[in-house]
């Protein structure tokens, strides 16, 4: 029976799809693009057929089955969008199809209202254009472009001073545009202006609703894959908003520091614990603050992996970090699980990483798996770093050489091993 099922999988045309044909690279950029390593694998990758079978008659998802399959081999390109919505906590796996559809429609309406509000403040939103020139001065005065009009957007201003929050938002619009025009330009998808404008719109609306942080460089790299795989713009927006709940602390900055420094400090602690020799070597090179890992954490390895392999890495990490109470935690905005560490039914639906954290009963442990993935990358280059790095420039050069050569699944597997080693070290201390 098992062999017959495998034979069916291998003969399934869905499983023979090449991800690079789903997300094609521009012909003139193929030589520069990192090679894709991920391929859908029969019996391992979550396929469209398996995804359908994981839903009961009412549409509720067997979340344990989903997590198990994603951890084994990622998600098939044709269903990434809908699976990511569950991995990121957009929907409760216990919800029926009808309940999910109701929430989806409610969110779509809410997004349209938010977008309409943004369009009232600047008509470039939803116009199909991408703003790349400043539209207001620091004190909120419209900036006229050489051709007349306000830098590619019409300013709706009766002459009354603009509120500070509106000025702050307008000041981000051209920076979003500059970043959008640089994001994933290797992809055929972004040859179309409407796709660039869609990404700009999502980020412009997000910048408006997140009054505390607004828009920061790097967010376009995180939003782009989501904008591509989810057909509906509102669905993509809310999926991105859920992702930002996980990582927005990295973008939170003060006059002297930026949030990701906290994770870099944690990385330093982990490396000192699991590989004191390498940590000491990096410290001696004035790299003890691990600033060379800044980019990996800020944009979640977008530069270290190909576009397809980045998505594979993300879904592996999200599945390993998954908690079945994620939806309710995000809806209540607590960010923490109330699950008992002895509740086997909950533990059985958790990802491998989350399960270990709950079993270790470290309630204050909010270290994401991505930090341990960085540690696994450093460990994989241990000999080279120890033997060849004579200064920080050498460290950066060695780490830049990994682009396109990393195996996402292996990196996650080794990250889990480092996490377990770290937990034992902390427990013993």
GROMACS .gro file of C-alpha atoms in nm:
model
  429
    1UNK     CA    1   0.000   0.000   0.000
    2UNK     CA    2   0.280   0.240   0.098
    3UNK     CA    3   0.462   0.178  -0.231
    4UNK     CA    4   0.139   0.227  -0.425
    5UNK     CA    5   0.082   0.565  -0.253
    6UNK     CA    6   0.438   0.674  -0.328
    7UNK     CA    7   0.398   0.570  -0.690
    8UNK     CA    8   0.082   0.784  -0.711
    9UNK     CA    9   0.272   1.078  -0.560
   10UNK     CA   10   0.556   1.051  -0.808
   11UNK     CA   11   0.309   1.032  -1.097
   12UNK     CA   12   0.119   1.336  -0.966
   13UNK     CA   13   0.193   1.627  -1.206
   14UNK     CA   14   0.144   1.870  -0.913
   15UNK     CA   15   0.452   1.727  -0.742
   16UNK     CA   16   0.668   1.758  -1.053
   17UNK     CA   17   0.626   2.135  -1.073
   18UNK     CA   18   0.943   2.346  -1.078
   19UNK     CA   19   0.907   2.638  -0.832
   20UNK     CA   20   1.124   2.853  -1.058
   21UNK     CA   21   0.849   2.838  -1.321
   22UNK     CA   22   0.595   2.964  -1.064
   23UNK     CA   23   0.822   3.255  -0.963
   24UNK     CA   24   1.028   3.306  -1.282
   25UNK     CA   25   1.351   3.505  -1.288
   26UNK     CA   26   1.404   3.765  -1.561
   27UNK     CA   27   1.622   3.613  -1.837
   28UNK     CA   28   1.883   3.891  -1.805
   29UNK     CA   29   1.915   3.824  -1.429
   30UNK     CA   30   1.938   3.444  -1.421
   31UNK     CA   31   2.316   3.437  -1.395
   32UNK     CA   32   2.309   3.666  -1.091
   33UNK     CA   33   2.024   3.494  -0.906
   34UNK     CA   34   2.106   3.237  -0.633
   35UNK     CA   35   2.018   2.886  -0.743
   36UNK     CA   36   1.701   2.735  -0.599
   37UNK     CA   37   1.749   2.417  -0.399
   38UNK     CA   38   1.387   2.353  -0.293
   39UNK     CA   39   1.179   2.109  -0.496
   40UNK     CA   40   0.839   1.965  -0.394
   41UNK     CA   41   0.902   1.612  -0.268
   42UNK     CA   42   0.636   1.337  -0.278
   43UNK     CA   43   0.539   1.218   0.068
   44UNK     CA   44   0.717   1.511   0.234
   45UNK     CA   45   0.592   1.840   0.088
   46UNK     CA   46   0.238   1.950   0.178
   47UNK     CA   47   0.061   1.902  -0.157
   48UNK     CA   48  -0.274   2.047  -0.271
   49UNK     CA   49  -0.434   1.701  -0.239
   50UNK     CA   50  -0.299   1.646   0.112
   51UNK     CA   51  -0.405   1.998   0.213
   52UNK     CA   52  -0.761   1.924   0.102
   53UNK     CA   53  -0.762   1.596   0.296
   54UNK     CA   54  -0.652   1.780   0.612
   55UNK     CA   55  -0.988   1.963   0.620
   56UNK     CA   56  -1.295   1.793   0.764
   57UNK     CA   57  -1.647   1.834   0.622
   58UNK     CA   58  -1.695   2.166   0.801
   59UNK     CA   59  -1.358   2.296   0.684
   60UNK     CA   60  -1.169   2.273   1.015
   61UNK     CA   61  -0.799   2.199   0.966
   62UNK     CA   62  -0.610   1.906   1.115
   63UNK     CA   63  -0.337   2.142   1.233
   64UNK     CA   64  -0.112   1.867   1.372
   65UNK     CA   65  -0.114   1.698   1.031
   66UNK     CA   66  -0.041   2.027   0.857
   67UNK     CA   67   0.250   2.116   1.085
   68UNK     CA   68   0.399   1.767   1.058
   69UNK     CA   69   0.395   1.779   0.678
   70UNK     CA   70   0.528   2.136   0.646
   71UNK     CA   71   0.814   2.054   0.885
   72UNK     CA   72   0.905   1.758   0.666
   73UNK     CA   73   0.910   1.925   0.328
   74UNK     CA   74   0.756   2.269   0.310
   75UNK     CA   75   0.449   2.378   0.115
   76UNK     CA   76   0.365   2.325  -0.251
   77UNK     CA   77   0.392   2.655  -0.445
   78UNK     CA   78   0.026   2.652  -0.553
   79UNK     CA   79  -0.113   2.653  -0.196
   80UNK     CA   80   0.147   2.861  -0.013
   81UNK     CA   81  -0.086   3.158   0.034
   82UNK     CA   82  -0.368   2.977   0.212
   83UNK     CA   83  -0.129   2.766   0.422
   84UNK     CA   84   0.074   3.070   0.527
   85UNK     CA   85  -0.245   3.234   0.652
   86UNK     CA   86  -0.277   2.952   0.905
   87UNK     CA   87   0.094   2.937   0.987
   88UNK     CA   88   0.094   3.310   1.067
   89UNK     CA   89  -0.226   3.293   1.273
   90UNK     CA   90  -0.467   3.475   1.040
   91UNK     CA   91  -0.725   3.205   1.105
   92UNK     CA   92  -0.810   2.961   1.379
   93UNK     CA   93  -0.763   2.602   1.255
   94UNK     CA   94  -1.075   2.509   1.454
   95UNK     CA   95  -1.285   2.750   1.248
   96UNK     CA   96  -1.522   2.618   0.984
   97UNK     CA   97  -1.503   2.728   0.622
   98UNK     CA   98  -1.802   2.955   0.681
   99UNK     CA   99  -1.641   3.118   0.985
  100UNK     CA  100  -1.313   3.172   0.797
  101UNK     CA  101  -1.500   3.327   0.503
  102UNK     CA  102  -1.691   3.561   0.733
  103UNK     CA  103  -1.369   3.679   0.896
  104UNK     CA  104  -1.204   3.713   0.555
  105UNK     CA  105  -1.485   3.936   0.426
  106UNK     CA  106  -1.479   4.142   0.744
  107UNK     CA  107  -1.104   4.199   0.710
  108UNK     CA  108  -1.131   4.282   0.341
  109UNK     CA  109  -1.388   4.549   0.423
  110UNK     CA  110  -1.168   4.685   0.701
  111UNK     CA  111  -0.869   4.702   0.467
  112UNK     CA  112  -1.070   4.889   0.203
  113UNK     CA  113  -1.173   5.140   0.469
  114UNK     CA  114  -0.812   5.185   0.580
  115UNK     CA  115  -0.699   5.224   0.220
  116UNK     CA  116  -0.976   5.476   0.151
  117UNK     CA  117  -0.862   5.678   0.454
  118UNK     CA  118  -0.506   5.677   0.320
  119UNK     CA  119  -0.631   5.782  -0.023
  120UNK     CA  120  -0.809   6.078   0.137
  121UNK     CA  121  -0.472   6.188   0.273
  122UNK     CA  122  -0.283   6.120  -0.051
  123UNK     CA  123  -0.444   6.022  -0.380
  124UNK     CA  124  -0.137   5.825  -0.492
  125UNK     CA  125  -0.268   5.540  -0.275
  126UNK     CA  126  -0.465   5.303  -0.497
  127UNK     CA  127  -0.377   5.500  -0.812
  128UNK     CA  128  -0.139   5.243  -0.958
  129UNK     CA  129   0.155   5.479  -0.909
  130UNK     CA  130   0.461   5.444  -0.686
  131UNK     CA  131   0.585   5.759  -0.514
  132UNK     CA  132   0.966   5.797  -0.515
  133UNK     CA  133   1.001   6.171  -0.445
  134UNK     CA  134   0.917   6.346  -0.115
  135UNK     CA  135   0.559   6.477  -0.113
  136UNK     CA  136   0.583   6.708   0.190
  137UNK     CA  137   0.845   6.900   0.382
  138UNK     CA  138   0.927   6.824   0.744
  139UNK     CA  139   0.664   7.078   0.851
  140UNK     CA  140   0.398   6.933   0.620
  141UNK     CA  141   0.409   7.174   0.326
  142UNK     CA  142   0.340   7.012  -0.016
  143UNK     CA  143   0.644   6.977  -0.241
  144UNK     CA  144   0.580   7.073  -0.602
  145UNK     CA  145   0.753   6.868  -0.870
  146UNK     CA  146   0.905   7.028  -1.183
  147UNK     CA  147   0.605   6.925  -1.395
  148UNK     CA  148   0.354   7.078  -1.156
  149UNK     CA  149   0.154   6.893  -0.894
  150UNK     CA  150   0.284   6.754  -0.573
  151UNK     CA  151   0.562   6.506  -0.646
  152UNK     CA  152   0.342   6.254  -0.822
  153UNK     CA  153   0.053   6.278  -0.578
  154UNK     CA  154  -0.232   6.517  -0.520
  155UNK     CA  155  -0.238   6.675  -0.176
  156UNK     CA  156  -0.582   6.722  -0.024
  157UNK     CA  157  -0.509   7.017   0.204
  158UNK     CA  158  -0.748   7.302   0.271
  159UNK     CA  159  -0.465   7.517   0.402
  160UNK     CA  160  -0.504   7.405   0.761
  161UNK     CA  161  -0.189   7.257   0.920
  162UNK     CA  162  -0.164   6.881   0.881
  163UNK     CA  163  -0.169   6.670   1.199
  164UNK     CA  164   0.176   6.541   1.297
  165UNK     CA  165   0.075   6.178   1.240
  166UNK     CA  166  -0.028   6.260   0.883
  167UNK     CA  167   0.299   6.444   0.817
  168UNK     CA  168   0.498   6.153   0.959
  169UNK     CA  169   0.309   5.913   0.735
  170UNK     CA  170   0.354   6.127   0.423
  171UNK     CA  171   0.725   6.151   0.492
  172UNK     CA  172   0.753   5.772   0.457
  173UNK     CA  173   0.577   5.740   0.121
  174UNK     CA  174   0.874   5.814  -0.105
  175UNK     CA  175   1.104   5.590   0.103
  176UNK     CA  176   0.855   5.306   0.058
  177UNK     CA  177   0.860   5.374  -0.316
  178UNK     CA  178   1.240   5.375  -0.338
  179UNK     CA  179   1.253   5.042  -0.153
  180UNK     CA  180   0.971   4.887  -0.357
  181UNK     CA  181   1.157   4.971  -0.677
  182UNK     CA  182   1.461   4.783  -0.544
  183UNK     CA  183   1.277   4.480  -0.405
  184UNK     CA  184   1.299   4.144  -0.585
  185UNK     CA  185   1.372   4.311  -0.917
  186UNK     CA  186   1.511   3.980  -1.043
  187UNK     CA  187   1.154   3.850  -1.066
  188UNK     CA  188   0.944   3.874  -1.381
  189UNK     CA  189   0.648   3.953  -1.151
  190UNK     CA  190   0.779   4.301  -1.078
  191UNK     CA  191   0.817   4.397  -1.443
  192UNK     CA  192   0.450   4.495  -1.422
  193UNK     CA  193   0.382   4.837  -1.272
  194UNK     CA  194   0.056   4.722  -1.114
  195UNK     CA  195   0.245   4.468  -0.900
  196UNK     CA  196   0.492   4.731  -0.781
  197UNK     CA  197   0.200   4.961  -0.698
  198UNK     CA  198   0.020   4.685  -0.508
  199UNK     CA  199   0.326   4.628  -0.287
  200UNK     CA  200   0.358   5.004  -0.234
  201UNK     CA  201  -0.011   5.033  -0.139
  202UNK     CA  202   0.013   4.751   0.119
  203UNK     CA  203   0.319   4.908   0.280
  204UNK     CA  204   0.172   5.258   0.272
  205UNK     CA  205  -0.143   5.141   0.452
  206UNK     CA  206   0.062   4.943   0.702
  207UNK     CA  207   0.277   5.250   0.769
  208UNK     CA  208  -0.043   5.438   0.855
  209UNK     CA  209  -0.186   5.183   1.100
  210UNK     CA  210   0.143   5.120   1.284
  211UNK     CA  211   0.175   5.466   1.437
  212UNK     CA  212   0.459   5.359   1.665
  213UNK     CA  213   0.699   5.229   1.399
  214UNK     CA  214   0.550   5.322   1.063
  215UNK     CA  215   0.764   5.205   0.772
  216UNK     CA  216   1.129   5.100   0.796
  217UNK     CA  217   1.374   4.969   0.539
  218UNK     CA  218   1.353   4.591   0.519
  219UNK     CA  219   0.975   4.571   0.545
  220UNK     CA  220   0.941   4.558   0.165
  221UNK     CA  221   1.162   4.245   0.163
  222UNK     CA  222   0.929   4.079   0.415
  223UNK     CA  223   0.609   4.187   0.240
  224UNK     CA  224   0.706   4.102  -0.118
  225UNK     CA  225   0.667   3.720  -0.103
  226UNK     CA  226   0.331   3.756   0.073
  227UNK     CA  227   0.207   4.007  -0.185
  228UNK     CA  228   0.305   3.765  -0.461
  229UNK     CA  229   0.151   3.444  -0.325
  230UNK     CA  230  -0.183   3.587  -0.207
  231UNK     CA  231  -0.406   3.696  -0.493
  232UNK     CA  232  -0.626   3.933  -0.294
  233UNK     CA  233  -0.452   4.252  -0.180
  234UNK     CA  234  -0.644   4.274   0.147
  235UNK     CA  235  -0.559   3.912   0.232
  236UNK     CA  236  -0.192   3.988   0.162
  237UNK     CA  237  -0.208   4.296   0.385
  238UNK     CA  238  -0.344   4.108   0.687
  239UNK     CA  239  -0.100   3.822   0.636
  240UNK     CA  240   0.184   4.076   0.632
  241UNK     CA  241   0.040   4.243   0.942
  242UNK     CA  242   0.053   3.906   1.120
  243UNK     CA  243   0.416   3.857   1.015
  244UNK     CA  244   0.499   4.204   1.145
  245UNK     CA  245   0.353   4.109   1.485
  246UNK     CA  246   0.639   3.858   1.506
  247UNK     CA  247   0.921   4.084   1.394
  248UNK     CA  248   0.815   4.447   1.449
  249UNK     CA  249   1.023   4.465   1.767
  250UNK     CA  250   1.333   4.441   1.545
  251UNK     CA  251   1.232   4.766   1.373
  252UNK     CA  252   1.153   4.958   1.690
  253UNK     CA  253   1.426   5.216   1.738
  254UNK     CA  254   1.533   5.493   1.971
  255UNK     CA  255   1.785   5.771   1.918
  256UNK     CA  256   2.062   5.534   2.030
  257UNK     CA  257   1.954   5.182   1.937
  258UNK     CA  258   1.735   4.962   1.718
  259UNK     CA  259   1.526   4.670   1.839
  260UNK     CA  260   1.717   4.399   1.656
  261UNK     CA  261   2.013   4.471   1.885
  262UNK     CA  262   1.829   4.275   2.155
  263UNK     CA  263   1.829   3.965   1.935
  264UNK     CA  264   2.195   4.019   1.849
  265UNK     CA  265   2.273   4.031   2.221
  266UNK     CA  266   2.080   3.707   2.264
  267UNK     CA  267   2.273   3.554   1.974
  268UNK     CA  268   2.595   3.650   2.149
  269UNK     CA  269   2.476   3.477   2.468
  270UNK     CA  270   2.381   3.163   2.275
  271UNK     CA  271   2.713   3.143   2.090
  272UNK     CA  272   2.907   3.198   2.412
  273UNK     CA  273   2.711   2.910   2.564
  274UNK     CA  274   2.725   2.655   2.280
  275UNK     CA  275   3.056   2.745   2.110
  276UNK     CA  276   3.273   2.950   2.348
  277UNK     CA  277   3.581   2.909   2.127
  278UNK     CA  278   3.418   3.067   1.821
  279UNK     CA  279   3.253   3.334   2.037
  280UNK     CA  280   3.589   3.430   2.190
  281UNK     CA  281   3.746   3.445   1.844
  282UNK     CA  282   3.471   3.679   1.720
  283UNK     CA  283   3.505   3.891   2.034
  284UNK     CA  284   3.877   3.926   1.970
  285UNK     CA  285   3.791   4.056   1.623
  286UNK     CA  286   3.560   4.317   1.784
  287UNK     CA  287   3.263   4.116   1.656
  288UNK     CA  288   3.123   4.021   1.995
  289UNK     CA  289   2.813   4.233   1.935
  290UNK     CA  290   2.737   4.023   1.623
  291UNK     CA  291   2.644   4.325   1.413
  292UNK     CA  292   2.749   4.126   1.103
  293UNK     CA  293   2.431   3.919   1.157
  294UNK     CA  294   2.209   4.231   1.156
  295UNK     CA  295   2.079   4.180   0.802
  296UNK     CA  296   1.996   3.811   0.850
  297UNK     CA  297   1.760   3.889   1.137
  298UNK     CA  298   1.610   4.210   0.996
  299UNK     CA  299   1.494   4.060   0.665
  300UNK     CA  300   1.488   3.693   0.770
  301UNK     CA  301   1.765   3.566   0.542
  302UNK     CA  302   1.632   3.725   0.221
  303UNK     CA  303   1.992   3.784   0.103
  304UNK     CA  304   2.127   3.443   0.203
  305UNK     CA  305   1.874   3.233   0.010
  306UNK     CA  306   1.708   3.242  -0.330
  307UNK     CA  307   1.352   3.377  -0.343
  308UNK     CA  308   1.199   3.028  -0.342
  309UNK     CA  309   1.435   2.895  -0.074
  310UNK     CA  310   1.361   3.195   0.149
  311UNK     CA  311   0.991   3.105   0.141
  312UNK     CA  312   1.079   2.744   0.218
  313UNK     CA  313   1.292   2.852   0.515
  314UNK     CA  314   1.017   3.081   0.646
  315UNK     CA  315   0.748   2.813   0.637
  316UNK     CA  316   0.982   2.565   0.803
  317UNK     CA  317   1.051   2.813   1.084
  318UNK     CA  318   0.686   2.912   1.123
  319UNK     CA  319   0.574   2.549   1.135
  320UNK     CA  320   0.838   2.467   1.397
  321UNK     CA  321   0.735   2.772   1.604
  322UNK     CA  322   0.362   2.703   1.564
  323UNK     CA  323   0.134   2.705   1.867
  324UNK     CA  324  -0.230   2.596   1.817
  325UNK     CA  325  -0.336   2.897   2.029
  326UNK     CA  326  -0.159   3.140   1.796
  327UNK     CA  327  -0.480   3.285   1.651
  328UNK     CA  328  -0.636   3.352   1.991
  329UNK     CA  329  -0.306   3.494   2.125
  330UNK     CA  330  -0.291   3.741   1.835
  331UNK     CA  331  -0.659   3.832   1.858
  332UNK     CA  332  -0.623   3.903   2.230
  333UNK     CA  333  -0.285   4.069   2.164
  334UNK     CA  334  -0.121   3.884   2.455
  335UNK     CA  335   0.156   3.725   2.251
  336UNK     CA  336   0.189   3.445   2.506
  337UNK     CA  337   0.034   3.102   2.535
  338UNK     CA  338  -0.185   3.008   2.830
  339UNK     CA  339  -0.143   2.640   2.744
  340UNK     CA  340  -0.035   2.403   3.016
  341UNK     CA  341   0.300   2.241   2.946
  342UNK     CA  342   0.139   1.914   3.054
  343UNK     CA  343  -0.149   1.941   2.807
  344UNK     CA  344  -0.052   1.667   2.562
  345UNK     CA  345  -0.330   1.761   2.319
  346UNK     CA  346  -0.177   2.109   2.284
  347UNK     CA  347   0.183   1.988   2.275
  348UNK     CA  348   0.091   1.741   2.001
  349UNK     CA  349  -0.023   2.030   1.780
  350UNK     CA  350   0.284   2.245   1.843
  351UNK     CA  351   0.583   2.270   1.615
  352UNK     CA  352   0.908   2.106   1.725
  353UNK     CA  353   1.065   2.430   1.848
  354UNK     CA  354   0.755   2.554   2.034
  355UNK     CA  355   0.705   2.215   2.199
  356UNK     CA  356   1.060   2.219   2.339
  357UNK     CA  357   1.008   2.571   2.473
  358UNK     CA  358   0.684   2.475   2.648
  359UNK     CA  359   0.835   2.159   2.792
  360UNK     CA  360   1.129   2.361   2.924
  361UNK     CA  361   0.866   2.577   3.099
  362UNK     CA  362   1.058   2.895   3.022
  363UNK     CA  363   0.769   3.141   3.025
  364UNK     CA  364   0.998   3.437   2.968
  365UNK     CA  365   1.181   3.276   2.677
  366UNK     CA  366   1.075   3.473   2.370
  367UNK     CA  367   1.381   3.390   2.158
  368UNK     CA  368   1.263   3.320   1.802
  369UNK     CA  369   1.393   3.026   1.600
  370UNK     CA  370   1.554   3.269   1.354
  371UNK     CA  371   1.822   3.356   1.614
  372UNK     CA  372   1.914   2.988   1.643
  373UNK     CA  373   1.919   2.961   1.262
  374UNK     CA  374   2.181   3.238   1.255
  375UNK     CA  375   2.374   3.040   1.518
  376UNK     CA  376   2.353   2.731   1.296
  377UNK     CA  377   2.489   2.930   1.000
  378UNK     CA  378   2.784   3.045   1.213
  379UNK     CA  379   2.843   2.690   1.338
  380UNK     CA  380   2.841   2.560   0.981
  381UNK     CA  381   3.122   2.807   0.901
  382UNK     CA  382   3.305   2.740   1.229
  383UNK     CA  383   3.632   2.611   1.080
  384UNK     CA  384   3.647   2.880   0.813
  385UNK     CA  385   3.577   3.159   1.062
  386UNK     CA  386   3.833   3.028   1.309
  387UNK     CA  387   4.097   2.961   1.046
  388UNK     CA  388   4.058   3.249   0.800
  389UNK     CA  389   3.889   3.541   0.972
  390UNK     CA  390   4.158   3.787   1.082
  391UNK     CA  391   3.921   4.083   1.108
  392UNK     CA  392   3.553   4.176   1.082
  393UNK     CA  393   3.584   4.230   0.707
  394UNK     CA  394   3.685   3.864   0.676
  395UNK     CA  395   3.383   3.757   0.883
  396UNK     CA  396   3.149   3.954   0.656
  397UNK     CA  397   3.319   3.815   0.344
  398UNK     CA  398   3.290   3.455   0.466
  399UNK     CA  399   2.922   3.501   0.551
  400UNK     CA  400   2.851   3.671   0.217
  401UNK     CA  401   2.987   3.363   0.041
  402UNK     CA  402   2.705   3.147   0.179
  403UNK     CA  403   2.442   3.304  -0.048
  404UNK     CA  404   2.271   3.029  -0.244
  405UNK     CA  405   2.473   2.751  -0.081
  406UNK     CA  406   2.265   2.697   0.234
  407UNK     CA  407   2.016   2.414   0.277
  408UNK     CA  408   1.709   2.553   0.455
  409UNK     CA  409   1.600   2.225   0.611
  410UNK     CA  410   1.950   2.146   0.733
  411UNK     CA  411   1.985   2.496   0.880
  412UNK     CA  412   1.658   2.451   1.073
  413UNK     CA  413   1.749   2.103   1.190
  414UNK     CA  414   2.083   2.226   1.322
  415UNK     CA  415   1.910   2.529   1.480
  416UNK     CA  416   1.687   2.291   1.678
  417UNK     CA  417   1.996   2.103   1.796
  418UNK     CA  418   2.160   2.426   1.908
  419UNK     CA  419   1.839   2.526   2.087
  420UNK     CA  420   1.835   2.197   2.277
  421UNK     CA  421   2.202   2.233   2.367
  422UNK     CA  422   2.140   2.590   2.481
  423UNK     CA  423   1.847   2.484   2.702
  424UNK     CA  424   2.063   2.218   2.869
  425UNK     CA  425   2.346   2.467   2.925
  426UNK     CA  426   2.110   2.724   3.076
  427UNK     CA  427   1.946   2.463   3.296
  428UNK     CA  428   2.285   2.346   3.425
  429UNK     CA  429   2.404   2.697   3.505
   0.00000   0.00000   0.00000
